[in-house]
Amino acid sequence: MVSVPTIQFRPVELPPSGTLVVFAGDGMALGEAARRADAASDGFISAAAEAQGFKAKRFGTLLVPLPRGLSVRSLLIVGLGDAAKLTEAEWAKLGGTVAGALPSGPDTDVTVFAEAPDGPLTAEQAADIALGIVLRSYTFNLYKQKSADEPEPAPRAITLAVPSPAAAEARWQAMDAVAAGTMVARDLVNEPANVLGPVEFAERAASLAELGVEITVMEPAELEALEMRMLLGVAQGSERPARVVLMQWKGGGTQKPVALVGKGVVFDTGGISIKPAGGMEDMKGDMGGAAAVVGAMTAIAKRKAKANVIGIIGLVENMPDGKAQRPGDIVKSKSGQTVEIINTDAEGRLVLGDLLTYTIERFEPAVTIDLCTLTGAIIVALGHYHAGMYATDDTVAAQLSAAGMATGDQVWRMPLGKDYDGLIDSKVADMKNTGGRSAGSITAAQFLKRFVGESNWAHIDLAGTAMGGPTNEISRTFGSGWGVRLLDRFIADNYEG
Ligand code: BES
Ligand code: MN
Ligand code: ZN
């Protein structure tokens, strides 16, 4: 997007123009560079904070125009609170706070003194701030006309002042890839379904070929041949044909791959079991899982990860129609198991089930992780601040939790179990596609589990986190890009090197 700033790292120096950003710890404790700027301006920085009662609490900001004694046109003071306690995810949020508090005037040059009271930030922390600045700056306004008196603002040029620019720059290379992947995912979720159908989504995913990702796009005839009847059953009510896109990144020699499987329902009306009208427009985001997979593949390819990663997404539209699937229909999945359709709105699991069978049979991955905006029930359980995570393996569960804590894409482990599994037994088929009123997210997970055999599998229900959640320091649009940072980190920490 045009509004995304450029990032560079430079040695610490007082900027001659634009905006200067300094961090301050509890009680307006300043680092060395900020102290020097304060001294050079005859104590203006501390005096301004004092005059405004600004105490530098975490995420607090004070913007001062035309700071006396400095040649910049604006000074932004950003509070760290107790700087020693800041986590990686919080440094990124601080970057977001910086971007959100910058003056909206004509000055596009911004210099950030990347330091805490007790010393310069590490290369990682400086890159985290840059990540937060970039993610916060993302907008989605493709479809809004700009008025002549309010032209599109020029992108900002952000300079992070650090003692070792080269180290921070190197770290940023990787983070920049993750930022790009996150924005790819956001764009996909934000696009309306009239623009982004299964075919168009597949084209966007196929553009990853430019990054060295091997792409295979499968059309309905091939999906028929692969016996993905359960996936095709969802698509059969739509004018727009299904697509499955396979993305392969081969950066890890002979290692078994990590497989990422995404639900890409470009629009979900519920089908014949049609949803109520209120809020149905949000179901343009029912491809948030597929978007996270494409975003993660983008990040992984851009930073040339030393890992083998497979992304696979099932792109369909769930519509009511004379040809649509009905409640009561019995479909045969690729696995051979039959499914009684109770509710055509429980379509995500039908798409995912066939993809899981295909992926595990064909690639025997080290671990298979599916991501899907699968159930409203996970929003009831966890709200918008954790995605639901299910795993057959405790180590993978712990690794996903750790990656979530580190990046801020947090997951909360939910239970699997035989008792829940019984809730999806059917009288007329091997299983039914809904499990009744209670434990809706868990029974959906149990359904998927019936398609993974004994393999190492995790499932992430991101219905509450991928789209439509509250805005925060680094995410301001409908699509959050949630999951890209989680997956990238999970792979970086456990499947590389
Ligand atoms: N796409 C929805 C789940 C969803 C809800 C995603 C809210 C994002 C926000 C899914 O296909 C669905 O409709 N699930 C049903 C399942 C039910 C019919 C068993 C649901 O959650 O109501
Ligand atoms: Mn649905
Ligand atoms: Zn859905």
mmCIF file of N, CA and C in Angstrom, residues 248-372:
data_model
loop_
_atom_site.group_PDB
_atom_site.id
_atom_site.type_symbol
_atom_site.label_atom_id
_atom_site.label_comp_id
_atom_site.label_asym_id
_atom_site.label_seq_id
_atom_site.Cartn_x
_atom_site.Cartn_y
_atom_site.Cartn_z
ATOM 1 N N GLN A 248 4.911 -24.643 -2.856
ATOM 2 C CA GLN A 248 6.010 -25.385 -2.244
ATOM 3 C C GLN A 248 7.269 -24.530 -2.177
ATOM 4 N N TRP A 249 7.776 -24.381 -0.983
ATOM 5 C CA TRP A 249 9.048 -23.688 -0.771
ATOM 6 C C TRP A 249 10.072 -24.729 -0.332
ATOM 7 N N LYS A 250 11.110 -24.885 -1.154
ATOM 8 C CA LYS A 250 12.092 -25.935 -0.881
ATOM 9 C C LYS A 250 13.418 -25.304 -0.481
ATOM 10 N N GLY A 251 13.524 -24.955 0.790
ATOM 11 C CA GLY A 251 14.754 -24.313 1.272
ATOM 12 C C GLY A 251 15.489 -25.158 2.287
ATOM 13 N N GLY A 252 14.999 -26.384 2.492
ATOM 14 C CA GLY A 252 15.524 -27.160 3.623
ATOM 15 C C GLY A 252 16.056 -28.532 3.281
ATOM 16 N N GLY A 253 16.648 -28.668 2.082
ATOM 17 C CA GLY A 253 17.277 -29.944 1.740
ATOM 18 C C GLY A 253 16.294 -31.099 1.771
ATOM 19 N N THR A 254 16.681 -32.173 2.451
ATOM 20 C CA THR A 254 15.863 -33.384 2.427
ATOM 21 C C THR A 254 14.911 -33.482 3.621
ATOM 22 N N GLN A 255 14.847 -32.418 4.408
ATOM 23 C CA GLN A 255 13.937 -32.437 5.567
ATOM 24 C C GLN A 255 12.490 -32.681 5.130
ATOM 25 N N LYS A 256 11.744 -33.393 5.980
ATOM 26 C CA LYS A 256 10.305 -33.506 5.729
ATOM 27 C C LYS A 256 9.663 -32.127 5.862
ATOM 28 N N PRO A 257 8.680 -31.836 5.040
ATOM 29 C CA PRO A 257 8.129 -30.472 5.069
ATOM 30 C C PRO A 257 7.190 -30.213 6.246
ATOM 31 N N VAL A 258 7.040 -28.938 6.541
ATOM 32 C CA VAL A 258 5.939 -28.473 7.373
ATOM 33 C C VAL A 258 4.820 -28.128 6.392
ATOM 34 N N ALA A 259 3.613 -28.596 6.665
ATOM 35 C CA ALA A 259 2.495 -28.279 5.771
ATOM 36 C C ALA A 259 1.549 -27.289 6.450
ATOM 37 N N LEU A 260 1.193 -26.256 5.712
ATOM 38 C CA LEU A 260 0.233 -25.255 6.187
ATOM 39 C C LEU A 260 -0.996 -25.335 5.296
ATOM 40 N N VAL A 261 -2.132 -25.595 5.885
ATOM 41 C CA VAL A 261 -3.355 -25.829 5.117
ATOM 42 C C VAL A 261 -4.372 -24.741 5.484
ATOM 43 N N GLY A 262 -4.919 -24.054 4.483
ATOM 44 C CA GLY A 262 -5.789 -22.927 4.800
ATOM 45 C C GLY A 262 -7.180 -23.031 4.211
ATOM 46 N N LYS A 263 -8.163 -22.603 4.994
ATOM 47 C CA LYS A 263 -9.544 -22.501 4.511
ATOM 48 C C LYS A 263 -9.699 -21.207 3.730
ATOM 49 N N GLY A 264 -10.117 -21.330 2.486
ATOM 50 C CA GLY A 264 -10.299 -20.148 1.657
ATOM 51 C C GLY A 264 -11.712 -20.062 1.124
ATOM 52 N N VAL A 265 -12.665 -19.866 2.007
ATOM 53 C CA VAL A 265 -14.043 -19.656 1.551
ATOM 54 C C VAL A 265 -14.180 -18.163 1.261
ATOM 55 N N VAL A 266 -14.168 -17.816 -0.020
ATOM 56 C CA VAL A 266 -14.109 -16.394 -0.386
ATOM 57 C C VAL A 266 -15.364 -15.650 0.042
ATOM 58 N N PHE A 267 -16.460 -16.386 0.152
ATOM 59 C CA PHE A 267 -17.664 -15.824 0.774
ATOM 60 C C PHE A 267 -18.511 -16.970 1.303
ATOM 61 N N ASP A 268 -19.059 -16.743 2.498
ATOM 62 C CA ASP A 268 -19.838 -17.787 3.156
ATOM 63 C C ASP A 268 -21.212 -17.248 3.517
ATOM 64 N N THR A 269 -22.202 -17.565 2.668
ATOM 65 C CA THR A 269 -23.595 -17.194 3.028
ATOM 66 C C THR A 269 -24.205 -18.210 3.970
ATOM 67 N N GLY A 270 -23.521 -19.331 4.124
ATOM 68 C CA GLY A 270 -24.113 -20.458 4.830
ATOM 69 C C GLY A 270 -24.674 -21.489 3.854
ATOM 70 N N GLY A 271 -24.867 -21.073 2.600
ATOM 71 C CA GLY A 271 -25.477 -21.995 1.634
ATOM 72 C C GLY A 271 -26.963 -22.131 1.906
ATOM 73 N N ILE A 272 -27.530 -23.322 1.680
ATOM 74 C CA ILE A 272 -28.964 -23.537 1.908
ATOM 75 C C ILE A 272 -29.327 -23.267 3.373
ATOM 76 N N SER A 273 -28.447 -23.605 4.290
ATOM 77 C CA SER A 273 -28.650 -23.250 5.714
ATOM 78 C C SER A 273 -28.211 -21.800 5.887
ATOM 79 N N ILE A 274 -28.951 -20.905 5.219
ATOM 80 C CA ILE A 274 -28.444 -19.543 5.031
ATOM 81 C C ILE A 274 -28.312 -18.775 6.349
ATOM 82 N N LYS A 275 -27.290 -17.945 6.401
ATOM 83 C CA LYS A 275 -27.017 -17.136 7.588
ATOM 84 C C LYS A 275 -27.994 -15.972 7.650
ATOM 85 N N PRO A 276 -28.239 -15.422 8.856
ATOM 86 C CA PRO A 276 -29.008 -14.181 8.945
ATOM 87 C C PRO A 276 -28.260 -13.026 8.264
ATOM 88 N N ALA A 277 -28.992 -12.012 7.805
ATOM 89 C CA ALA A 277 -28.378 -10.931 7.014
ATOM 90 C C ALA A 277 -27.389 -10.094 7.825
ATOM 91 N N GLY A 278 -27.658 -9.876 9.088
ATOM 92 C CA GLY A 278 -26.843 -8.969 9.896
ATOM 93 C C GLY A 278 -25.393 -9.425 9.989
ATOM 94 N N GLY A 279 -24.503 -8.616 9.478
ATOM 95 C CA GLY A 279 -23.076 -8.935 9.570
ATOM 96 C C GLY A 279 -22.589 -9.917 8.529
ATOM 97 N N MET A 280 -23.478 -10.340 7.623
ATOM 98 C CA MET A 280 -23.046 -11.354 6.654
ATOM 99 C C MET A 280 -21.897 -10.854 5.772
ATOM 100 N N GLU A 281 -21.838 -9.524 5.592
ATOM 101 C CA GLU A 281 -20.759 -8.957 4.778
ATOM 102 C C GLU A 281 -19.365 -9.343 5.297
ATOM 103 N N ASP A 282 -19.272 -9.581 6.594
ATOM 104 C CA ASP A 282 -17.969 -9.971 7.154
ATOM 105 C C ASP A 282 -17.474 -11.306 6.596
ATOM 106 N N MET A 283 -18.387 -12.083 6.046
ATOM 107 C CA MET A 283 -17.986 -13.415 5.558
ATOM 108 C C MET A 283 -17.162 -13.354 4.261
ATOM 109 N N LYS A 284 -16.892 -12.122 3.784
ATOM 110 C CA LYS A 284 -15.870 -11.982 2.742
ATOM 111 C C LYS A 284 -14.491 -12.341 3.324
ATOM 112 N N GLY A 285 -14.414 -12.365 4.643
ATOM 113 C CA GLY A 285 -13.142 -12.670 5.309
ATOM 114 C C GLY A 285 -12.999 -14.128 5.688
ATOM 115 N N ASP A 286 -13.901 -14.972 5.170
ATOM 116 C CA ASP A 286 -13.879 -16.383 5.565
ATOM 117 C C ASP A 286 -12.766 -17.166 4.856
ATOM 118 N N MET A 287 -11.856 -16.387 4.295
ATOM 119 C CA MET A 287 -10.660 -16.996 3.701
ATOM 120 C C MET A 287 -9.414 -16.576 4.491
ATOM 121 N N GLY A 288 -9.638 -16.168 5.749
ATOM 122 C CA GLY A 288 -8.534 -15.688 6.579
ATOM 123 C C GLY A 288 -7.454 -16.738 6.816
ATOM 124 N N GLY A 289 -7.860 -17.999 6.850
ATOM 125 C CA GLY A 289 -6.862 -19.063 7.010
ATOM 126 C C GLY A 289 -5.977 -19.180 5.785
ATOM 127 N N ALA A 290 -6.612 -19.171 4.615
ATOM 128 C CA ALA A 290 -5.852 -19.236 3.356
ATOM 129 C C ALA A 290 -4.972 -17.999 3.207
ATOM 130 N N ALA A 291 -5.492 -16.849 3.632
ATOM 131 C CA ALA A 291 -4.707 -15.612 3.551
ATOM 132 C C ALA A 291 -3.466 -15.709 4.436
ATOM 133 N N ALA A 292 -3.630 -16.274 5.623
ATOM 134 C CA ALA A 292 -2.483 -16.435 6.532
ATOM 135 C C ALA A 292 -1.447 -17.378 5.931
ATOM 136 N N VAL A 293 -1.920 -18.412 5.250
ATOM 137 C CA VAL A 293 -0.987 -19.361 4.617
ATOM 138 C C VAL A 293 -0.228 -18.671 3.477
ATOM 139 N N VAL A 294 -0.940 -17.927 2.635
ATOM 140 C CA VAL A 294 -0.263 -17.220 1.536
ATOM 141 C C VAL A 294 0.695 -16.166 2.102
ATOM 142 N N GLY A 295 0.271 -15.483 3.152
ATOM 143 C CA GLY A 295 1.136 -14.488 3.789
ATOM 144 C C GLY A 295 2.384 -15.128 4.375
ATOM 145 N N ALA A 296 2.217 -16.259 5.029
ATOM 146 C CA ALA A 296 3.372 -16.942 5.627
ATOM 147 C C ALA A 296 4.313 -17.455 4.544
ATOM 148 N N MET A 297 3.759 -17.986 3.453
ATOM 149 C CA MET A 297 4.617 -18.453 2.350
ATOM 150 C C MET A 297 5.386 -17.270 1.746
ATOM 151 N N THR A 298 4.739 -16.118 1.676
ATOM 152 C CA THR A 298 5.406 -14.908 1.186
ATOM 153 C C THR A 298 6.593 -14.558 2.078
ATOM 154 N N ALA A 299 6.343 -14.543 3.380
ATOM 155 C CA ALA A 299 7.406 -14.193 4.335
ATOM 156 C C ALA A 299 8.560 -15.185 4.243
ATOM 157 N N ILE A 300 8.220 -16.447 4.210
ATOM 158 C CA ILE A 300 9.224 -17.514 4.200
ATOM 159 C C ILE A 300 10.073 -17.461 2.928
ATOM 160 N N ALA A 301 9.419 -17.215 1.807
ATOM 161 C CA ALA A 301 10.153 -17.133 0.538
ATOM 162 C C ALA A 301 10.982 -15.857 0.472
ATOM 163 N N LYS A 302 10.409 -14.754 0.922
ATOM 164 C CA LYS A 302 11.137 -13.474 0.852
ATOM 165 C C LYS A 302 12.396 -13.490 1.699
ATOM 166 N N ARG A 303 12.319 -14.160 2.834
ATOM 167 C CA ARG A 303 13.536 -14.181 3.651
ATOM 168 C C ARG A 303 14.352 -15.451 3.409
ATOM 169 N N LYS A 304 13.975 -16.188 2.381
ATOM 170 C CA LYS A 304 14.702 -17.388 1.953
ATOM 171 C C LYS A 304 14.957 -18.344 3.113
ATOM 172 N N ALA A 305 13.887 -18.722 3.771
ATOM 173 C CA ALA A 305 13.978 -19.592 4.944
ATOM 174 C C ALA A 305 14.612 -20.930 4.587
ATOM 175 N N LYS A 306 15.445 -21.421 5.490
ATOM 176 C CA LYS A 306 16.091 -22.725 5.279
ATOM 177 C C LYS A 306 15.179 -23.818 5.814
ATOM 178 N N ALA A 307 14.042 -23.963 5.178
ATOM 179 C CA ALA A 307 13.066 -24.956 5.620
ATOM 180 C C ALA A 307 12.248 -25.384 4.412
ATOM 181 N N ASN A 308 11.699 -26.583 4.491
ATOM 182 C CA ASN A 308 10.756 -27.024 3.467
ATOM 183 C C ASN A 308 9.345 -26.774 3.968
ATOM 184 N N VAL A 309 8.623 -25.978 3.239
ATOM 185 C CA VAL A 309 7.274 -25.615 3.683
ATOM 186 C C VAL A 309 6.306 -25.761 2.512
ATOM 187 N N ILE A 310 5.192 -26.412 2.807
ATOM 188 C CA ILE A 310 4.132 -26.564 1.812
ATOM 189 C C ILE A 310 2.932 -25.751 2.273
ATOM 190 N N GLY A 311 2.422 -24.929 1.383
ATOM 191 C CA GLY A 311 1.169 -24.253 1.673
ATOM 192 C C GLY A 311 0.114 -24.818 0.748
ATOM 193 N N ILE A 312 -1.068 -25.059 1.268
ATOM 194 C CA ILE A 312 -2.145 -25.535 0.388
ATOM 195 C C ILE A 312 -3.447 -24.894 0.840
ATOM 196 N N ILE A 313 -4.168 -24.337 -0.123
ATOM 197 C CA ILE A 313 -5.389 -23.609 0.224
ATOM 198 C C ILE A 313 -6.554 -24.088 -0.634
ATOM 199 N N GLY A 314 -7.694 -24.201 -0.008
ATOM 200 C CA GLY A 314 -8.917 -24.623 -0.688
ATOM 201 C C GLY A 314 -9.819 -23.417 -0.872
ATOM 202 N N LEU A 315 -10.011 -23.025 -2.150
ATOM 203 C CA LEU A 315 -10.736 -21.799 -2.463
ATOM 204 C C LEU A 315 -12.106 -22.136 -3.046
ATOM 205 N N VAL A 316 -13.137 -21.776 -2.323
ATOM 206 C CA VAL A 316 -14.508 -22.054 -2.773
ATOM 207 C C VAL A 316 -15.402 -20.899 -2.324
ATOM 208 N N GLU A 317 -16.611 -20.894 -2.854
ATOM 209 C CA GLU A 317 -17.611 -19.939 -2.386
ATOM 210 C C GLU A 317 -18.826 -20.751 -1.938
ATOM 211 N N ASN A 318 -19.346 -20.438 -0.763
ATOM 212 C CA ASN A 318 -20.474 -21.190 -0.213
ATOM 213 C C ASN A 318 -21.768 -20.418 -0.436
ATOM 214 N N MET A 319 -22.538 -20.825 -1.455
ATOM 215 C CA MET A 319 -23.737 -20.081 -1.846
ATOM 216 C C MET A 319 -24.986 -20.971 -1.877
ATOM 217 N N PRO A 320 -26.160 -20.370 -1.673
ATOM 218 C CA PRO A 320 -27.412 -21.109 -1.867
ATOM 219 C C PRO A 320 -27.785 -21.064 -3.347
ATOM 220 N N ASP A 321 -28.307 -22.145 -3.868
ATOM 221 C CA ASP A 321 -28.571 -22.205 -5.311
ATOM 222 C C ASP A 321 -29.348 -23.481 -5.592
ATOM 223 N N GLY A 322 -29.946 -23.535 -6.776
ATOM 224 C CA GLY A 322 -30.630 -24.763 -7.184
ATOM 225 C C GLY A 322 -29.699 -25.955 -7.247
ATOM 226 N N LYS A 323 -28.425 -25.679 -7.460
ATOM 227 C CA LYS A 323 -27.455 -26.774 -7.541
ATOM 228 C C LYS A 323 -26.723 -27.001 -6.216
ATOM 229 N N ALA A 324 -27.065 -26.176 -5.239
ATOM 230 C CA ALA A 324 -26.284 -26.230 -3.986
ATOM 231 C C ALA A 324 -26.518 -27.536 -3.230
ATOM 232 N N GLN A 325 -25.569 -27.854 -2.423
ATOM 233 C CA GLN A 325 -25.669 -28.996 -1.506
ATOM 234 C C GLN A 325 -26.792 -28.740 -0.490
ATOM 235 N N ARG A 326 -27.465 -29.821 -0.048
ATOM 236 C CA ARG A 326 -28.586 -29.710 0.874
ATOM 237 C C ARG A 326 -28.266 -30.331 2.228
ATOM 238 N N PRO A 327 -28.931 -29.872 3.284
ATOM 239 C CA PRO A 327 -28.909 -30.638 4.532
ATOM 240 C C PRO A 327 -29.509 -32.017 4.259
ATOM 241 N N GLY A 328 -28.916 -33.021 4.803
ATOM 242 C CA GLY A 328 -29.365 -34.395 4.552
ATOM 243 C C GLY A 328 -28.557 -35.104 3.490
ATOM 244 N N ASP A 329 -27.894 -34.345 2.635
ATOM 245 C CA ASP A 329 -27.022 -34.971 1.626
ATOM 246 C C ASP A 329 -25.935 -35.795 2.328
ATOM 247 N N ILE A 330 -25.541 -36.855 1.674
ATOM 248 C CA ILE A 330 -24.410 -37.638 2.185
ATOM 249 C C ILE A 330 -23.315 -37.601 1.125
ATOM 250 N N VAL A 331 -22.151 -37.117 1.515
ATOM 251 C CA VAL A 331 -21.051 -36.998 0.556
ATOM 252 C C VAL A 331 -19.910 -37.913 0.969
ATOM 253 N N LYS A 332 -19.170 -38.345 -0.056
ATOM 254 C CA LYS A 332 -18.014 -39.195 0.213
ATOM 255 C C LYS A 332 -16.753 -38.348 0.128
ATOM 256 N N SER A 333 -15.982 -38.370 1.196
ATOM 257 C CA SER A 333 -14.747 -37.585 1.250
ATOM 258 C C SER A 333 -13.635 -38.312 0.513
ATOM 259 N N LYS A 334 -12.543 -37.606 0.261
ATOM 260 C CA LYS A 334 -11.382 -38.213 -0.376
ATOM 261 C C LYS A 334 -10.857 -39.394 0.432
ATOM 262 N N SER A 335 -11.017 -39.302 1.753
ATOM 263 C CA SER A 335 -10.515 -40.377 2.629
ATOM 264 C C SER A 335 -11.339 -41.652 2.492
ATOM 265 N N GLY A 336 -12.536 -41.540 1.849
ATOM 266 C CA GLY A 336 -13.449 -42.667 1.758
ATOM 267 C C GLY A 336 -14.546 -42.598 2.811
ATOM 268 N N GLN A 337 -14.312 -41.878 3.863
ATOM 269 C CA GLN A 337 -15.345 -41.739 4.898
ATOM 270 C C GLN A 337 -16.508 -40.907 4.344
ATOM 271 N N THR A 338 -17.731 -41.254 4.783
ATOM 272 C CA THR A 338 -18.899 -40.522 4.313
ATOM 273 C C THR A 338 -19.376 -39.533 5.376
ATOM 274 N N VAL A 339 -19.970 -38.448 4.890
ATOM 275 C CA VAL A 339 -20.387 -37.372 5.794
ATOM 276 C C VAL A 339 -21.830 -36.992 5.505
ATOM 277 N N GLU A 340 -22.642 -37.007 6.555
ATOM 278 C CA GLU A 340 -24.013 -36.509 6.446
ATOM 279 C C GLU A 340 -23.985 -34.996 6.700
ATOM 280 N N ILE A 341 -24.461 -34.242 5.706
ATOM 281 C CA ILE A 341 -24.495 -32.781 5.844
ATOM 282 C C ILE A 341 -25.723 -32.432 6.690
ATOM 283 N N ILE A 342 -25.501 -31.925 7.869
ATOM 284 C CA ILE A 342 -26.596 -31.464 8.721
ATOM 285 C C ILE A 342 -26.851 -29.994 8.460
ATOM 286 N N ASN A 343 -25.766 -29.253 8.328
ATOM 287 C CA ASN A 343 -25.873 -27.807 8.166
ATOM 288 C C ASN A 343 -24.856 -27.384 7.105
ATOM 289 N N THR A 344 -25.372 -26.789 6.027
ATOM 290 C CA THR A 344 -24.443 -26.429 4.932
ATOM 291 C C THR A 344 -23.545 -25.257 5.313
ATOM 292 N N ASP A 345 -23.846 -24.627 6.451
ATOM 293 C CA ASP A 345 -23.005 -23.522 6.926
ATOM 294 C C ASP A 345 -21.753 -24.032 7.651
ATOM 295 N N ALA A 346 -21.719 -25.312 7.958
ATOM 296 C CA ALA A 346 -20.488 -25.878 8.537
ATOM 297 C C ALA A 346 -19.646 -26.414 7.383
ATOM 298 N N GLU A 347 -19.225 -25.473 6.501
ATOM 299 C CA GLU A 347 -18.585 -25.853 5.246
ATOM 300 C C GLU A 347 -17.066 -25.906 5.333
ATOM 301 N N GLY A 348 -16.514 -25.133 6.281
ATOM 302 C CA GLY A 348 -15.050 -25.042 6.342
ATOM 303 C C GLY A 348 -14.414 -26.397 6.579
ATOM 304 N N ARG A 349 -15.012 -27.162 7.462
ATOM 305 C CA ARG A 349 -14.465 -28.486 7.801
ATOM 306 C C ARG A 349 -14.548 -29.436 6.605
ATOM 307 N N LEU A 350 -15.528 -29.199 5.720
ATOM 308 C CA LEU A 350 -15.657 -30.059 4.534
ATOM 309 C C LEU A 350 -14.521 -29.771 3.548
ATOM 310 N N VAL A 351 -14.205 -28.493 3.426
ATOM 311 C CA VAL A 351 -13.100 -28.087 2.553
ATOM 312 C C VAL A 351 -11.774 -28.610 3.111
ATOM 313 N N LEU A 352 -11.594 -28.378 4.399
ATOM 314 C CA LEU A 352 -10.328 -28.727 5.041
ATOM 315 C C LEU A 352 -10.091 -30.233 5.114
ATOM 316 N N GLY A 353 -11.153 -30.972 5.365
ATOM 317 C CA GLY A 353 -11.006 -32.427 5.528
ATOM 318 C C GLY A 353 -10.332 -33.065 4.320
ATOM 319 N N ASP A 354 -10.825 -32.734 3.119
ATOM 320 C CA ASP A 354 -10.227 -33.303 1.908
ATOM 321 C C ASP A 354 -8.795 -32.817 1.701
ATOM 322 N N LEU A 355 -8.542 -31.550 2.003
ATOM 323 C CA LEU A 355 -7.182 -31.034 1.851
ATOM 324 C C LEU A 355 -6.225 -31.728 2.801
ATOM 325 N N LEU A 356 -6.704 -32.006 4.009
ATOM 326 C CA LEU A 356 -5.836 -32.682 4.992
ATOM 327 C C LEU A 356 -5.483 -34.089 4.504
ATOM 328 N N THR A 357 -6.475 -34.817 4.022
ATOM 329 C CA THR A 357 -6.212 -36.162 3.505
ATOM 330 C C THR A 357 -5.169 -36.117 2.396
ATOM 331 N N TYR A 358 -5.392 -35.220 1.451
ATOM 332 C CA TYR A 358 -4.491 -35.081 0.304
ATOM 333 C C TYR A 358 -3.072 -34.753 0.752
ATOM 334 N N THR A 359 -2.958 -33.760 1.616
ATOM 335 C CA THR A 359 -1.646 -33.261 2.057
ATOM 336 C C THR A 359 -0.861 -34.347 2.792
ATOM 337 N N ILE A 360 -1.538 -35.019 3.697
ATOM 338 C CA ILE A 360 -0.842 -35.999 4.541
ATOM 339 C C ILE A 360 -0.469 -37.238 3.726
ATOM 340 N N GLU A 361 -1.393 -37.693 2.855
ATOM 341 C CA GLU A 361 -1.087 -38.830 1.977
ATOM 342 C C GLU A 361 0.088 -38.540 1.050
ATOM 343 N N ARG A 362 0.041 -37.367 0.430
ATOM 344 C CA ARG A 362 1.023 -37.085 -0.614
ATOM 345 C C ARG A 362 2.380 -36.678 -0.068
ATOM 346 N N PHE A 363 2.418 -35.899 1.018
ATOM 347 C CA PHE A 363 3.690 -35.308 1.446
ATOM 348 C C PHE A 363 4.235 -35.863 2.761
ATOM 349 N N GLU A 364 3.469 -36.617 3.497
ATOM 350 C CA GLU A 364 3.898 -37.105 4.809
ATOM 351 C C GLU A 364 4.664 -36.034 5.587
ATOM 352 N N PRO A 365 4.011 -34.905 5.862
ATOM 353 C CA PRO A 365 4.733 -33.789 6.487
ATOM 354 C C PRO A 365 5.208 -34.130 7.909
ATOM 355 N N ALA A 366 6.256 -33.403 8.341
ATOM 356 C CA ALA A 366 6.714 -33.526 9.730
ATOM 357 C C ALA A 366 5.586 -33.094 10.661
ATOM 358 N N VAL A 367 4.904 -32.050 10.278
ATOM 359 C CA VAL A 367 3.714 -31.604 11.005
ATOM 360 C C VAL A 367 2.805 -30.889 10.005
ATOM 361 N N THR A 368 1.520 -31.055 10.197
ATOM 362 C CA THR A 368 0.535 -30.388 9.351
ATOM 363 C C THR A 368 -0.277 -29.438 10.228
ATOM 364 N N ILE A 369 -0.302 -28.183 9.842
ATOM 365 C CA ILE A 369 -1.056 -27.193 10.615
ATOM 366 C C ILE A 369 -2.127 -26.601 9.712
ATOM 367 N N ASP A 370 -3.381 -26.732 10.118
ATOM 368 C CA ASP A 370 -4.410 -26.061 9.339
ATOM 369 C C ASP A 370 -4.860 -24.798 10.054
ATOM 370 N N LEU A 371 -5.236 -23.825 9.238
ATOM 371 C CA LEU A 371 -5.736 -22.550 9.773
ATOM 372 C C LEU A 371 -7.066 -22.253 9.124
ATOM 373 N N CYS A 372 -8.074 -22.001 9.940
ATOM 374 C CA CYS A 372 -9.367 -21.688 9.348
ATOM 375 C C CYS A 372 -10.236 -20.838 10.262
#
